[in-house]
Amino acid sequence: MDWRPDEEGLQQVLQLLKDSQSPDTATQRVVQDKLKQLNQYPDFNNYLIFVLTRLKSEDEPTRSLSGLILKNNVKAHYQNFPQPVSEFIKQECLNSIGDSSSLIRATIGILITTIASKGELQTWPELLPQLCNLLNSEDYNTCEGAFGALQKICEDSSELLDSDALNRPLNIMIPKFLQFFKHCSPKIRSHAIACVNQFITDRAQALMDNIDTFIEHLFALAVDEDPEVRKNVCRALVMLLEVRIDRLLPHMHSIIQYMLQRTQDSDENVALEACEFWLTLADQPICKDALSSHLLQLIPILVNGMKYNEIDIILLKGDVEEDETVPDSEQDIKPRFHKSRTVTLQHEEERVEGEDDGDDEDDDDDTLSDWNLRKCSAAALDVLANVFREELLPHLLPLLKGLLFHPEWVIKESGILVLGAIAEGCMQGMVPYLPELIPHLIQCLSDKKALVRSIACWTLSRYAHWVVSQPPDLYLKPLMTELLKRILDSNKRVQEAACSAFATLEEEACTELVPYLSFILDTLVFAFGKYQHKNLLILYDAIGTLADSVGHHLNQPEYIQKLMPPLIQKWNELKDEDKDLFPLLECLSSIATALQSGFLPYCEPVYQRCVTLVQKTLAQAMMYSQHPDQYEAPDKDFMIVALDLLSGLAEGLGGHVEQLVARSNIMTLLFQCMQDIMPEVRQSSFALLGDLTKACFLHVKPCIC
């Protein structure tokens, strides 16, 4: 079949594609409306594929954009395409996969994958055989285009390719891909490994049948000149270590030697893939035996990988020392999810995961919250410290001394990170050195470089348990004093790290902090007026943790007077649909439990708002279930967090909560919540029922029968 466009219609579509590249928002709106209209005509999609594949007189960005609009249409309405239209699109894709432009080839590859992922692999039986056939083409562009599409299909549909539904095409594909490991083009070699890599973790039978050939081919590519090929080789070896370690064992010595080189690769992406090897090996029972003789080489490599590189420093604004008055941009603030009281996650666990400076979740540069070599090296050292314990120290201590007292701040900073990374695994062996090291780290809290101050906060938090076990005047008091100063630092990253570290210290010290409560509260309350949006959310956590740690000792008129006015002010400023309510409600829940009767003057408006939040969410859920096309699904975290705060009130106020319950419909709402489809809602509901049963059984009793 050969469809031809109407010339006028074609010009109209081209004009639309040109307009959609305009930065003007009014033009964009017109474009969106026009797209909606044109989507009423089924053969509009024919025009889009025609521009992408046939209109070589147009510039590449316009052709590619046409393909991306078509991809979105396929995603949204493919099942409504008339058969001639979908057949024409499929035929054009396969005919043009070898376009001379790499951008157009990639766009066609994405389009093919999107059609395939719409359940079309079964109804497009010629797709895989044709793509595999095109791999044999003498024309580089055709081979590369076909491989690009196959790689995307392998990524998106790996399970389906290994299923009876398609007669297990992998049996043919895997041996085919393996032939291309020796291709003269690095791009093709890289595609071939990436395709096979998709099937390692699931232990696809076709790959397991060819496992020895695969490993042999990987070894042959170990010293490939192309970084993308080396990266895919490292990735394959890391996955094989998890699923087929039996096949790697005979070669383990040389694989380790290879990974030691690659972890120092000049291409950071290759180094990062290789560094994952140490993290994965640490989980294997053979780790200690396999690595013992290599520690002397490995430890300095990991330590070296823990330095910030120049790009990191630029992205982290490492030269900006004072930024406390710069407002946070909204994209800096990662979405925050409510943590239910009933599933308390330990702060320590949260903070160490893959660490670098406190709480990885909230790293404020997307580029840096991405996994990088520094974080991977630190995580690898952390897990290896847990495997080797004190045996690691003879290799580390000589290095550490040189790092921690180094005049260059970047090196000194990496030394402090090393000290934090080994804290858990090597604690016993570190104890003799801590009386000298802790005062040095406390001194680093006043370093002139913000990134040194922030990492010192994190590392000190990792040794908080030891600090608290010593006489308070020796280390706890100086550490607390300096950390509180850092909470009021002029750098936002330091404020964040100090707040997180202080929360860890609070959990370790508990009632040891009671003598200093007035001083602590003065600092935390002062920070309210100083912090930008993002750190304010971490400050709530530090205040809530303080309440959990000192409990009823907080119930003093002087402390309540300091703490409650700023919190209530924030409470009044926030709208019911603002997600900043989550951390504030969690914080108030801890405070209500700690203050007990001291919370009475504040309980009525807080209680009422929680009931309103539950009621609103239930009403929204009801409207959504009846008219899903007209209403949005509610965010049930609002209801969960409100139920948890009501639990905190019931626990803290005891019998005093009775009159609040009497004047509200909470029991009716609670009955609805207990039947919610979301387990977290039901969990918080039953927790509240338990607390109300203890506090005012009088109101629970009539609802039981």
C-alpha angles and dihedrals in degrees: 000000000000117000119197124203125234106247095227092048090049092054090049091053092046091051089051091051091050092048092049089062090060116110091215111111095210090055089047090054091052089049092053091050091047091049090053090052094047092049087068087071111073094207091058083089089057089058090050094052090043092056091047099048109022110026098084091158089073123082118264098247090056093048092046091048089053088055093048092051088050090049090055090049091050089051093050106034111010093126088060096053111113110245095249089055095050091044091051091049093049093047092049092049093054093043093052103037088109095057113155091240116080089207092056092045090052092047091051089048090054091048093050091050092049091052090046092050090055087076090270098126087086094047095042099060094162094058102084097038091049094048091047089048092051089057087074092058117126087219110092094209092054093048093046094045092050091047092049090054092045092051091054091047090050090051094048102036106027094136094047092051089058095048136098089237088080097029090255101286088186089080087070099029101054096054087044093053091047090059089062095057086090097046116135093235115079090208091057092045089051093049090049094053092042090053094051092043090065090070102047100084094048090047091230108206094230089056094044088054089055098035097120093050089048093052092045090052091048091054089050089057095046094107097037113152094225114089093210090055092048090049092053091046090053091047090052093050092049092053092044088053088062100042108024106022087145089070093048098046097084089055098036096116094055093041089055091048089050093049091049088059095043093049084065094044115146088233107074093209090058091045090051094051090048092048089058086067092072092049091051094043090054088064093055121093090229093058098103096047094043097046106034095091092046100051092095089063099033102051096059089047093053092044090051090050090057094071118103110249121221094261091052090053093050092047091047089049085237091173092055106092101171119041104134093118094051108101116233116251112234094244088059089069111078115212108271122213125208116253111214118235089227093059100047111188114206112246091221093060092048094049100049099050105119090333138198111142116003116289114025093192092067102045103143101218115069089210091055099039082061113095109268139175094267093054093042092050091049092048091048091051089048094053093042089051086057091052100043100028112180092000088077095060101076087060094044109038097066089052094044095058091056092047102044095054097036117134092222108083095213091058094042089050092053089051091055089050090051090052090052094045094057095042096100100040100037100035095120093051093044095055096089090054098044098084086064099034101047094058088047091052091047086054090052088060085076095047114137092236114080093211090056091049092050096049090046088057091054096045093048089052088057089059095042092109092059093043091055092049091061127077103288096237092057101061113338096066097046091043093050092047093051094042090053089053089052091051083065093044119140091235119080096213090054092047089053095047091046093050091050092046092048090052089055091048090051091054092050098041100041110163092006083083095059095095090055099043096112092052092045093050092048089057097044092047092047088053089060090070093043106044128095120224102279099048091046087068091054090047090059088056092051091050093047091049090050090054091048090049102047098030117179092006085081090064097096121121090232093054094043089052091054098043110036104055096062092044093049090047090056089044090056093046095054121086121226092252096049112113090212083080089076098070092036093052091046089051093048090048090059091045094049090051091048099043095046107176089005087074093059096099090057101036103090101062091038092050093046093050092050091052089048092051091052092046094047093049093049090049091050091049090052093050091046093051091051098041109019091165093057103038135047122238109259123245099246092196086084089060094043094050091047092050089050092051090049086054089052090051093048091048095045100039097038110180092004090074089067097088092048091052091046091057096048141061093236094127092057091047091046091054089055092046092053089062096048116130092231112088093211091057091050091046094053090044093056091045089054091046089055093050092047091048088057095041104040113002087167090079096040095051098070090053096054101075 
